[in-house]
């Protein structure tokens, strides 16, 4: 009995100990949790290599699923060989269409290869054509001659062919906006196939279209094919003959600009290889020209101009707006900056870079590709002209600092991706220029940077930022050299405009913010300090004396070309960007 009582007491003590232990563990856990909750939370920071990007870690679950945080720019995965393309019916159809176009145009004939003659190779090239919205327009297969196998003096001789300058195209669009003219666009299908060849050229039969039993034969070309060195020249000669036969006059200062005048009506056509834009003050002339082109060449009527060489053109009742939103988006994706943080200016004020920068060298090929792509965006974005031009000086051996500065331009584009130049309807049609220069801003050679901007109405039509070819000894001298460069370009622009509209302008006003340069341009003052200046830069004196150019003083705050010579403070940069006519697309609505 006594033993049973002892055993019962022991079991009870054990149960109490277990309960006490459980209570202690619970209290310990609770206390530990309380302590952990009271500990300060560590702030998580993204690593340095992600500082340019939006990582999304600050977004809520709802925001992460919202499409407004993502802008997707996809590029098509085009085949790179015939074997790859032939597996897909759409590319087979594209190749069939190309061969049919070649044979319909009587481009070649199958012959025995003459003894001692060499046949040139050919290759299929495939490209998915997109419209201005990034949607698939068509699948294009092009049979291209391996022109690098040609021999000068045997297979070809002269090869030069002009193309339209963007300054010319922007001037035409600016005039169209001011006058409320509609601008139309045509595309010549397989344009190079229309060019007549003078040389004897044989090519091999294309892959997939080799005639059975005649494998040893070659095609002798009657007309040009893409890839031939002389193909662009042959096509230009053909289209030039057409314009001459239709009563057009070729502009002596722009060989791709053709004008037709009938009484008070006129038609203006600008040619960029196989793409044509045309406008004028008489819609009847436009329709007649379109019908004539379609009767002579196989054409694609693109209607009103809306997408030209990667540039989006928006014709509205208020004017004409040019931008490269789609191209800029593709560029951001291509260089891995699609999710980068946006900044408000393309270059930090006071930025100083040289070819002797510290840091490791970066891939020069990728850097050149980036700068080249950014340079094309300056077609509609004068606000990044200085930054891109400045960074292009370091393409031989770029360093990390140069690449970082180039990435900043991409970050600026991310925040202003839909910005472009707007030509307002009904504004004044006066052509005026602005010229400016820094002084010895180049750390490597002590040279200065010239910049100019030309305006028609409220929109910029021409701009430039370029390192001067000589070292100048003073601010006056640097501004004088810049003014001469600007004046030379103004004469060319004036002649182009006068060929479109007779007596458009006789004297061009160029604004300069350096009074000493203005005095120097009018009289040989300060002879002791300017006698060494190369005679070519005194050309501006002759222009001013003849009354073709007038150099007028303007304050620094009103000097639009200042944005072309140096990185500016944000407030000044935004002001001058607006004066250039650069604005966002959504502001038009």
Coordinates of C-alpha atoms in Angstrom, one line a residue:
X1 CA 0.0 0.0 0.0
X2 CA 2.8 2.3 1.0
X3 CA 4.6 1.5 -2.3
X4 CA 1.6 2.3 -4.3
X5 CA 1.3 5.8 -2.6
X6 CA 5.0 6.4 -3.3
X7 CA 4.5 5.5 -7.0
X8 CA 1.5 7.7 -7.3
X9 CA 3.3 10.7 -5.8
X10 CA 6.2 10.1 -8.2
X11 CA 3.9 10.1 -11.3
X12 CA 2.2 13.2 -10.1
X13 CA 5.6 15.0 -9.7
X14 CA 6.5 13.9 -13.1
X15 CA 3.4 15.3 -14.6
X16 CA 3.9 18.6 -12.8
X17 CA 7.5 18.7 -14.1
X18 CA 6.3 18.1 -17.7
X19 CA 3.7 20.9 -17.3
X20 CA 6.3 23.2 -16.0
X21 CA 8.7 22.4 -18.8
X22 CA 6.0 23.0 -21.4
X23 CA 5.1 26.3 -19.8
X24 CA 8.8 27.3 -19.8
X25 CA 9.2 26.4 -23.5
X26 CA 6.1 28.3 -24.4
X27 CA 7.3 31.4 -22.5
X28 CA 10.7 31.0 -24.1
X29 CA 9.3 30.8 -27.6
X30 CA 7.0 33.8 -27.0
X31 CA 9.8 35.8 -25.5
X32 CA 12.1 34.9 -28.4
X33 CA 9.4 35.9 -30.9
X34 CA 8.9 39.1 -29.0
X35 CA 12.6 39.8 -29.1
X36 CA 12.8 39.1 -32.9
X37 CA 9.8 41.4 -33.6
X38 CA 11.5 44.2 -31.7
X39 CA 14.8 43.8 -33.6
X40 CA 15.2 46.6 -36.3
X41 CA 14.6 45.4 -39.8
X42 CA 17.6 45.4 -42.1
X43 CA 17.2 47.7 -45.1
X44 CA 17.7 45.8 -48.3
X45 CA 19.7 47.6 -51.0
X46 CA 20.1 46.5 -54.6
X47 CA 23.7 45.8 -55.7
X48 CA 25.6 48.5 -57.6
X49 CA 25.2 46.7 -61.0
X50 CA 21.4 47.0 -60.7
X51 CA 21.3 50.7 -59.9
X52 CA 20.1 51.6 -63.4
X53 CA 17.1 49.2 -63.3
X54 CA 13.6 48.9 -61.8
X55 CA 13.7 45.6 -60.0
X56 CA 10.1 45.7 -58.9
X57 CA 10.8 44.8 -55.2
X58 CA 9.0 47.9 -54.0
X59 CA 5.8 47.0 -55.9
X60 CA 2.7 45.4 -54.4
X61 CA 1.2 42.2 -55.8
X62 CA -1.5 44.2 -57.6
X63 CA 1.1 46.5 -59.2
X64 CA 3.3 43.6 -60.2
X65 CA 0.4 42.2 -62.3
X66 CA -0.5 45.6 -63.8
X67 CA 0.5 45.9 -67.4
X68 CA 1.2 49.6 -67.0
X69 CA 4.5 48.7 -65.3
X70 CA 5.7 46.8 -68.4
X71 CA 6.3 48.0 -71.9
X72 CA 7.2 45.1 -74.1
X73 CA 9.1 45.6 -77.4
X74 CA 9.7 42.3 -79.1
X75 CA 11.8 41.6 -82.2
X76 CA 11.0 38.9 -84.7
X77 CA 13.2 35.8 -84.8
X78 CA 13.9 35.7 -88.6
X79 CA 15.5 32.6 -90.2
X80 CA 19.2 33.0 -91.1
X81 CA 19.5 30.3 -93.8
X82 CA 17.5 28.7 -96.6
X83 CA 17.3 25.4 -94.7
X84 CA 15.7 27.1 -91.8
X85 CA 13.3 29.1 -93.8
X86 CA 12.1 26.4 -96.1
X87 CA 10.5 24.6 -93.1
X88 CA 7.9 27.4 -92.7
X89 CA 5.2 27.9 -95.4
X90 CA 5.1 31.7 -94.9
X91 CA 8.8 32.0 -95.8
X92 CA 8.4 29.6 -98.8
X93 CA 5.6 31.8 -100.1
X94 CA 7.9 34.8 -99.6
X95 CA 10.6 33.2 -101.6
X96 CA 8.2 32.2 -104.4
X97 CA 7.0 35.9 -104.5
X98 CA 10.5 37.1 -104.8
X99 CA 11.3 34.7 -107.7
X100 CA 8.1 35.6 -109.5
X101 CA 8.9 39.4 -109.2
X102 CA 12.4 38.8 -110.6
X103 CA 11.1 36.8 -113.6
X104 CA 8.1 39.1 -114.2
X105 CA 10.6 42.0 -114.5
X106 CA 12.7 40.1 -117.0
X107 CA 15.7 40.6 -114.7
X108 CA 17.7 37.6 -115.9
X109 CA 18.1 34.8 -118.4
X110 CA 19.5 31.3 -117.9
X111 CA 22.6 30.8 -120.1
X112 CA 25.7 28.6 -120.4
X113 CA 28.5 30.3 -118.4
X114 CA 31.0 31.6 -121.0
X115 CA 34.5 30.3 -120.8
X116 CA 36.7 32.3 -118.5
X117 CA 33.8 34.1 -116.8
X118 CA 33.1 33.8 -113.1
X119 CA 29.7 33.5 -111.6
X120 CA 28.9 35.4 -108.4
X121 CA 27.2 33.7 -105.5
X122 CA 23.7 34.6 -104.2
X123 CA 22.1 34.3 -100.8
X124 CA 18.6 34.4 -99.3
X125 CA 17.9 37.1 -96.7
X126 CA 14.8 37.0 -94.6
X127 CA 13.1 39.9 -92.7
X128 CA 9.8 40.3 -90.9
X129 CA 8.5 43.8 -91.7
X130 CA 6.7 45.6 -88.9
X131 CA 4.4 48.6 -89.1
X132 CA 4.5 51.7 -86.8
X133 CA 2.7 49.8 -84.1
X134 CA 5.2 46.9 -84.0
X135 CA 2.7 44.5 -85.7
X136 CA 3.8 42.2 -88.5
X137 CA 3.2 43.8 -91.8
X138 CA 4.7 41.2 -94.1
X139 CA 7.3 38.5 -94.4
X140 CA 10.0 39.4 -96.9
X141 CA 12.5 37.1 -98.6
X142 CA 15.1 38.9 -100.6
X143 CA 17.5 37.2 -103.1
X144 CA 20.8 39.1 -102.6
X145 CA 24.0 38.9 -104.7
X146 CA 27.3 38.4 -102.8
X147 CA 28.6 41.8 -104.0
X148 CA 31.9 41.3 -102.2
X149 CA 32.9 38.8 -104.9
X150 CA 32.7 41.4 -107.6
X151 CA 35.8 42.8 -109.2
X152 CA 36.1 46.5 -110.0
X153 CA 36.5 47.2 -113.7
X154 CA 35.1 43.8 -114.6
X155 CA 31.8 43.4 -112.8
X156 CA 31.2 47.1 -111.9
X157 CA 32.6 50.6 -112.2
X158 CA 30.7 53.6 -110.8
X159 CA 28.6 52.8 -107.7
X160 CA 27.6 56.1 -106.0
X161 CA 23.9 56.9 -105.6
X162 CA 22.4 59.8 -103.6
X163 CA 19.8 59.5 -100.8
X164 CA 17.7 62.1 -99.2
X165 CA 19.1 64.0 -96.2
X166 CA 16.9 64.1 -93.1
X167 CA 17.3 67.9 -93.0
X168 CA 15.5 68.0 -96.4
X169 CA 12.8 65.6 -95.3
X170 CA 12.1 67.6 -92.1
X171 CA 12.0 70.8 -94.1
X172 CA 9.4 69.3 -96.4
X173 CA 7.3 68.1 -93.5
X174 CA 7.6 71.4 -91.8
X175 CA 6.3 73.3 -94.9
X176 CA 3.5 70.7 -95.2
X177 CA 2.4 71.3 -91.6
X178 CA 2.5 75.1 -92.0
X179 CA 0.5 75.0 -95.3
X180 CA -1.9 72.2 -94.2
X181 CA -0.7 69.9 -97.1
X182 CA -1.2 66.2 -96.8
X183 CA 2.0 64.1 -97.2
X184 CA 1.7 60.7 -99.0
X185 CA 4.0 57.8 -99.3
X186 CA 4.8 55.2 -101.9
X187 CA 7.1 52.1 -101.9
X188 CA 8.6 50.7 -105.1
X189 CA 8.5 46.9 -104.9
X190 CA 11.8 45.3 -105.7
X191 CA 13.1 48.7 -106.8
X192 CA 16.6 47.6 -107.7
X193 CA 15.2 45.1 -110.2
X194 CA 14.3 48.0 -112.4
X195 CA 17.8 49.3 -112.8
X196 CA 19.4 48.5 -116.2
X197 CA 22.9 47.0 -116.1
X198 CA 25.7 48.1 -118.4
X199 CA 28.2 45.5 -117.2
X200 CA 28.1 41.7 -118.0
X201 CA 27.3 39.9 -114.7
X202 CA 26.6 36.2 -114.2
X203 CA 25.2 34.8 -110.9
X204 CA 24.6 31.3 -109.7
X205 CA 21.1 29.8 -109.5
X206 CA 19.5 30.5 -106.1
X207 CA 19.2 27.7 -103.6
X208 CA 15.8 26.0 -103.8
X209 CA 15.2 27.1 -107.4
X210 CA 17.9 25.3 -109.4
X211 CA 16.7 24.0 -112.7
X212 CA 16.9 20.2 -113.0
X213 CA 19.2 19.1 -115.8
X214 CA 20.7 22.6 -116.1
X215 CA 22.6 22.8 -112.8
X216 CA 25.8 24.0 -114.5
X217 CA 24.1 27.0 -116.1
X218 CA 24.1 30.5 -114.7
X219 CA 21.9 33.5 -114.8
X220 CA 23.0 36.5 -116.8
X221 CA 21.6 39.7 -115.3
X222 CA 19.8 42.1 -117.6
X223 CA 18.8 44.3 -114.6
X224 CA 20.2 44.8 -111.2
X225 CA 19.7 42.7 -108.1
X226 CA 20.0 43.6 -104.5
X227 CA 23.6 43.2 -103.3
X228 CA 25.3 44.3 -106.5
X229 CA 27.6 47.2 -105.9
X230 CA 26.1 49.1 -108.8
X231 CA 22.5 48.3 -108.0
X232 CA 21.6 51.6 -106.2
X233 CA 23.2 53.7 -108.9
X234 CA 21.3 51.7 -111.6
X235 CA 18.0 52.2 -109.8
X236 CA 18.6 56.0 -109.3
X237 CA 19.4 56.4 -113.0
X238 CA 16.2 54.6 -113.9
X239 CA 14.0 56.7 -111.5
X240 CA 15.7 59.9 -112.6
X241 CA 14.9 59.2 -116.2
X242 CA 11.3 58.7 -115.2
X243 CA 11.1 62.1 -113.4
X244 CA 12.7 63.9 -116.3
X245 CA 10.1 62.3 -118.7
X246 CA 7.3 63.4 -116.4
X247 CA 8.3 67.1 -116.4
X248 CA 9.9 67.2 -113.0
X249 CA 12.9 69.4 -112.2
X250 CA 15.7 68.0 -110.0
X251 CA 16.9 70.3 -107.2
X252 CA 20.5 71.3 -107.9
X253 CA 21.3 71.3 -104.2
X254 CA 19.5 68.0 -103.3
X255 CA 19.6 65.4 -106.0
X256 CA 16.9 63.3 -104.5
X257 CA 14.4 66.2 -104.5
X258 CA 12.2 66.6 -107.6
X259 CA 9.7 69.4 -108.1
X260 CA 6.9 69.7 -110.7
X261 CA 5.2 73.0 -111.3
X262 CA 2.1 73.7 -113.3
X263 CA 0.9 77.3 -113.1
X264 CA 0.4 78.1 -109.4
X265 CA 0.4 74.4 -108.5
X266 CA 3.4 72.3 -107.6
X267 CA 4.3 68.8 -106.4
X268 CA 7.4 67.9 -104.3
X269 CA 8.8 64.4 -104.3
X270 CA 11.7 63.2 -102.0
X271 CA 13.3 59.9 -102.8
X272 CA 15.1 57.7 -100.3
X273 CA 16.2 54.6 -102.4
X274 CA 12.8 52.9 -103.0
X275 CA 10.7 54.9 -100.5
X276 CA 9.1 58.1 -101.8
X277 CA 7.2 60.8 -100.0
X278 CA 5.3 63.5 -101.8
X279 CA 3.2 66.5 -101.1
X280 CA 2.1 69.8 -102.6
X281 CA -0.6 72.5 -102.8
X282 CA -2.7 70.6 -105.3
X283 CA -4.2 67.2 -104.4
X284 CA -5.0 66.6 -108.1
X285 CA -1.3 66.6 -108.9
X286 CA -0.7 64.2 -106.1
X287 CA -3.3 61.8 -107.4
X288 CA -1.9 62.0 -111.0
X289 CA 1.6 61.3 -109.8
X290 CA 0.5 58.3 -107.9
X291 CA -1.4 56.9 -110.8
X292 CA 1.6 57.5 -113.1
X293 CA 4.0 55.7 -110.8
X294 CA 1.7 52.7 -110.5
X295 CA 1.5 52.4 -114.3
X296 CA 5.3 52.3 -114.7
X297 CA 6.5 50.5 -111.6
X298 CA 5.1 47.8 -109.3
X299 CA 4.1 50.0 -106.3
X300 CA 2.8 49.7 -102.8
X301 CA 0.5 52.6 -102.0
X302 CA 1.0 53.4 -98.3
X303 CA -1.5 56.2 -98.2
X304 CA -0.8 59.1 -95.9
X305 CA 2.8 59.1 -94.6
X306 CA 2.8 57.5 -91.2
X307 CA 6.0 55.3 -90.9
X308 CA 9.1 56.2 -92.8
X309 CA 12.5 54.6 -92.2
X310 CA 11.8 53.8 -88.6
X311 CA 10.3 57.2 -87.9
X312 CA 6.6 57.5 -86.9
X313 CA 4.8 60.4 -88.6
X314 CA 1.5 61.6 -87.1
X315 CA -0.5 64.0 -89.3
X316 CA -3.1 65.8 -87.3
X317 CA -5.3 68.8 -87.7
X318 CA -2.8 70.7 -85.4
X319 CA 0.3 69.8 -87.4
X320 CA 2.8 67.0 -88.0
X321 CA 4.6 65.1 -85.2
X322 CA 7.7 63.0 -85.7
X323 CA 9.0 60.5 -83.1
X324 CA 10.8 57.1 -82.8
X325 CA 9.0 55.5 -79.9
X326 CA 9.0 52.0 -81.4
X327 CA 12.7 52.2 -82.3
X328 CA 13.7 53.6 -78.9
X329 CA 11.8 50.8 -77.2
X330 CA 13.6 48.2 -79.3
X331 CA 16.9 49.8 -78.5
X332 CA 16.2 49.7 -74.7
X333 CA 15.4 46.0 -75.0
X334 CA 18.3 45.2 -77.2
X335 CA 20.8 46.7 -74.7
X336 CA 19.1 45.2 -71.6
X337 CA 17.7 48.5 -70.4
X338 CA 14.0 47.8 -70.8
X339 CA 13.4 48.1 -67.0
X340 CA 15.9 50.8 -66.3
X341 CA 15.2 53.8 -64.0
X342 CA 14.3 56.9 -66.0
X343 CA 16.3 60.2 -65.5
X344 CA 15.4 63.8 -66.5
X345 CA 18.4 64.7 -68.6
X346 CA 20.7 62.8 -71.0
X347 CA 23.9 64.0 -69.3
X348 CA 24.8 65.3 -65.9
X349 CA 25.8 69.0 -65.9
X350 CA 29.5 69.4 -65.6
X351 CA 30.4 66.0 -67.0
X352 CA 34.0 65.9 -68.2
X353 CA 35.3 62.8 -70.0
X354 CA 38.4 62.1 -72.0
X355 CA 40.0 59.2 -73.8
X356 CA 42.3 58.7 -70.8
X357 CA 39.5 57.9 -68.4
X358 CA 40.4 55.5 -65.5
X359 CA 38.6 52.2 -65.4
X360 CA 38.5 49.1 -67.5
X361 CA 37.9 49.1 -71.2
X362 CA 34.5 47.8 -72.4
X363 CA 33.5 45.9 -75.5
X364 CA 34.2 48.5 -78.3
X365 CA 31.9 46.7 -80.8
X366 CA 28.9 46.9 -78.4
X367 CA 29.7 50.5 -77.6
X368 CA 29.8 51.4 -81.3
X369 CA 26.5 49.7 -81.9
X370 CA 25.0 51.6 -79.0
X371 CA 26.3 55.0 -80.1
X372 CA 25.3 54.3 -83.7
X373 CA 21.8 53.4 -82.7
X374 CA 21.5 56.5 -80.5
X375 CA 22.8 58.6 -83.4
X376 CA 19.8 57.5 -85.5
X377 CA 17.4 58.5 -82.8
X378 CA 18.7 62.0 -83.1
X379 CA 16.7 62.1 -86.3
X380 CA 13.8 63.2 -84.2
X381 CA 15.5 64.0 -80.9
X382 CA 17.7 67.1 -81.1
X383 CA 17.7 67.1 -77.3
X384 CA 20.2 64.2 -77.1
X385 CA 22.3 65.4 -80.0
X386 CA 25.1 66.8 -77.9
X387 CA 25.4 63.9 -75.5
X388 CA 25.5 61.3 -78.4
X389 CA 27.9 63.4 -80.5
X390 CA 30.2 63.9 -77.4
X391 CA 30.3 60.2 -76.6
X392 CA 31.0 59.2 -80.2
X393 CA 34.5 60.6 -79.7
X394 CA 35.5 57.7 -77.6
X395 CA 34.5 54.7 -79.8
X396 CA 38.1 53.7 -80.5
X397 CA 38.8 52.6 -76.9
X398 CA 35.7 53.1 -74.7
X399 CA 36.0 52.9 -70.9
X400 CA 33.5 52.1 -68.2
X401 CA 32.8 55.8 -67.6
X402 CA 31.9 56.3 -71.3
X403 CA 29.5 53.3 -71.2
X404 CA 27.9 54.6 -68.0
X405 CA 27.3 58.0 -69.7
X406 CA 25.8 56.2 -72.8
X407 CA 23.5 54.2 -70.5
X408 CA 22.3 57.4 -69.0
X409 CA 21.1 58.5 -72.4
X410 CA 19.1 55.3 -72.6
X411 CA 17.6 56.0 -69.1
X412 CA 16.6 59.5 -70.4
X413 CA 15.0 57.9 -73.4
X414 CA 13.1 55.5 -71.1
X415 CA 11.4 58.5 -69.4
X416 CA 10.8 60.4 -72.7
X417 CA 10.2 57.5 -75.0
X418 CA 7.2 59.2 -76.8
X419 CA 8.9 62.6 -77.3
X420 CA 9.5 64.0 -80.7
X421 CA 9.5 67.1 -82.9
X422 CA 6.2 68.8 -83.6
X423 CA 5.6 71.1 -86.6
X424 CA 2.7 73.3 -85.8
X425 CA 0.1 74.2 -88.4
X426 CA -0.2 77.9 -89.2
X427 CA 3.0 79.2 -87.4
X428 CA 5.4 81.5 -89.2
X429 CA 7.4 80.1 -92.1
X430 CA 10.6 82.1 -91.5
X431 CA 13.8 80.1 -91.6
X432 CA 16.1 81.2 -88.8
X433 CA 19.3 79.8 -87.3
X434 CA 21.1 79.7 -84.0
X435 CA 24.8 79.2 -83.6
X436 CA 26.8 78.6 -80.4
X437 CA 30.1 77.2 -79.2
X438 CA 31.8 76.3 -76.0
X439 CA 35.5 77.0 -75.5
X440 CA 38.2 74.3 -75.3
X441 CA 35.8 71.8 -73.8
X442 CA 37.7 68.8 -75.3
X443 CA 40.1 67.5 -72.7
X444 CA 42.1 65.5 -75.2
X445 CA 43.0 68.2 -77.7
X446 CA 41.7 71.5 -76.4
X447 CA 39.2 71.9 -79.3
X448 CA 35.8 73.5 -78.9
X449 CA 32.4 72.2 -79.9
X450 CA 30.2 74.0 -82.5
X451 CA 26.5 73.7 -82.4
X452 CA 23.7 75.0 -84.6
X453 CA 19.9 74.8 -84.8
X454 CA 17.6 75.9 -87.7
X455 CA 13.9 76.5 -87.0
X456 CA 11.0 76.9 -89.3
X457 CA 8.0 78.1 -87.3
X458 CA 8.1 76.5 -83.8
X459 CA 10.0 73.3 -84.8
X460 CA 13.6 72.5 -85.4
X461 CA 14.4 71.2 -88.9
X462 CA 18.2 70.9 -88.7
X463 CA 20.7 70.6 -85.9
X464 CA 24.3 69.7 -85.3
X465 CA 26.9 69.3 -82.6
X466 CA 30.4 68.7 -83.7
X467 CA 34.0 69.2 -82.5
X468 CA 35.7 72.0 -84.4
X469 CA 38.5 71.0 -86.8
X470 CA 41.0 73.5 -85.3
X471 CA 42.2 74.7 -81.8
X472 CA 40.9 78.2 -81.2
X473 CA 42.7 80.7 -79.0
X474 CA 39.6 82.5 -77.5
X475 CA 35.9 82.4 -77.1
X476 CA 35.5 84.9 -79.8
X477 CA 37.4 82.8 -82.3
X478 CA 35.5 79.6 -81.3
X479 CA 32.2 81.4 -81.8
X480 CA 33.4 82.8 -85.1
X481 CA 34.3 79.4 -86.4
X482 CA 30.9 78.0 -85.3
X483 CA 29.1 80.9 -87.0
X484 CA 30.8 80.2 -90.3
X485 CA 29.8 76.5 -90.2
X486 CA 26.2 77.5 -89.4
X487 CA 26.2 80.1 -92.2
X488 CA 27.4 77.6 -94.8
X489 CA 24.6 75.2 -93.9
X490 CA 22.1 78.0 -94.0
X491 CA 23.0 78.8 -97.6
X492 CA 22.3 75.2 -98.6
X493 CA 19.0 75.1 -96.8
X494 CA 17.9 78.4 -98.3
X495 CA 18.6 77.1 -101.9
X496 CA 16.6 73.9 -101.2
X497 CA 13.6 75.9 -99.9
X498 CA 13.8 78.4 -102.8
X499 CA 13.6 75.5 -105.2
X500 CA 10.4 74.3 -103.6
X501 CA 8.8 77.8 -103.2
X502 CA 10.3 80.5 -105.4
X503 CA 11.7 83.4 -103.3
X504 CA 11.0 81.6 -100.1
X505 CA 13.8 83.6 -98.4
X506 CA 16.6 85.9 -99.5
X507 CA 18.4 86.6 -96.3
X508 CA 18.7 84.2 -93.3
X509 CA 18.9 85.6 -89.8
X510 CA 21.4 83.7 -87.6
X511 CA 21.4 84.4 -83.9
X512 CA 24.7 84.5 -82.0
X513 CA 25.3 85.3 -78.3
X514 CA 28.8 86.6 -78.7
X515 CA 29.0 90.3 -79.8
X516 CA 32.7 90.2 -80.6
X517 CA 32.2 87.4 -83.2
X518 CA 29.4 89.5 -84.8
X519 CA 31.8 92.5 -85.0
X520 CA 34.5 90.3 -86.4
X521 CA 32.1 88.9 -89.1
X522 CA 31.3 92.4 -90.3
X523 CA 34.7 94.0 -90.2
X524 CA 38.4 92.8 -89.8
X525 CA 38.6 94.2 -86.3
X526 CA 40.9 92.8 -83.6
X527 CA 43.4 92.1 -86.4
X528 CA 46.2 91.3 -84.1
X529 CA 44.3 88.5 -82.4
X530 CA 42.5 87.1 -85.4
X531 CA 45.1 87.4 -88.3
X532 CA 46.0 83.7 -87.9
X533 CA 42.4 82.4 -88.5
X534 CA 42.2 80.2 -91.6
X535 CA 40.7 82.0 -94.6
X536 CA 37.9 79.5 -95.0
X537 CA 36.3 80.7 -91.8
X538 CA 36.2 84.3 -93.2
X539 CA 33.6 83.0 -95.7
X540 CA 30.9 84.4 -93.5
X541 CA 32.1 87.9 -94.1
X542 CA 31.4 87.5 -97.8
X543 CA 27.9 86.1 -97.1
X544 CA 27.0 89.0 -94.8
X545 CA 28.4 91.5 -97.3
X546 CA 26.2 90.0 -100.1
X547 CA 23.1 90.2 -97.8
X548 CA 22.6 86.4 -97.8
X549 CA 23.1 86.0 -94.0
X550 CA 22.6 88.4 -91.2
X551 CA 24.3 87.7 -87.8
X552 CA 22.2 89.1 -85.0
X553 CA 22.9 89.2 -81.2
X554 CA 20.7 87.3 -78.8
X555 CA 20.9 86.7 -75.1
X556 CA 22.4 83.5 -73.7
X557 CA 19.0 82.5 -72.2
X558 CA 17.4 82.7 -75.7
X559 CA 20.3 80.8 -77.4
X560 CA 18.6 77.6 -78.5
X561 CA 21.9 76.2 -79.9
X562 CA 23.4 76.2 -76.3
X563 CA 21.8 72.8 -75.9
X564 CA 24.2 71.5 -78.7
X565 CA 27.5 72.5 -77.0
X566 CA 27.4 71.4 -73.4
X567 CA 25.4 69.5 -70.7
X568 CA 23.0 72.1 -69.1
X569 CA 21.3 72.4 -65.8
X570 CA 17.9 70.7 -65.7
X571 CA 15.9 73.9 -65.7
X572 CA 17.8 75.3 -68.7
X573 CA 17.7 72.0 -70.5
X574 CA 13.9 71.6 -70.2
X575 CA 13.4 75.2 -71.4
X576 CA 15.5 74.8 -74.5
X577 CA 14.1 71.4 -75.3
X578 CA 10.6 73.1 -75.4
X579 CA 12.0 75.9 -77.7
X580 CA 13.2 73.2 -80.1
X581 CA 9.7 72.0 -80.5
X582 CA 10.3 68.7 -78.7
X583 CA 7.3 67.5 -76.8
X584 CA 5.5 64.3 -75.8
X585 CA 3.0 62.6 -78.1
X586 CA 0.2 62.5 -75.6
X587 CA 0.3 66.3 -75.3
X588 CA -1.1 66.4 -78.9
X589 CA -4.4 64.8 -77.8

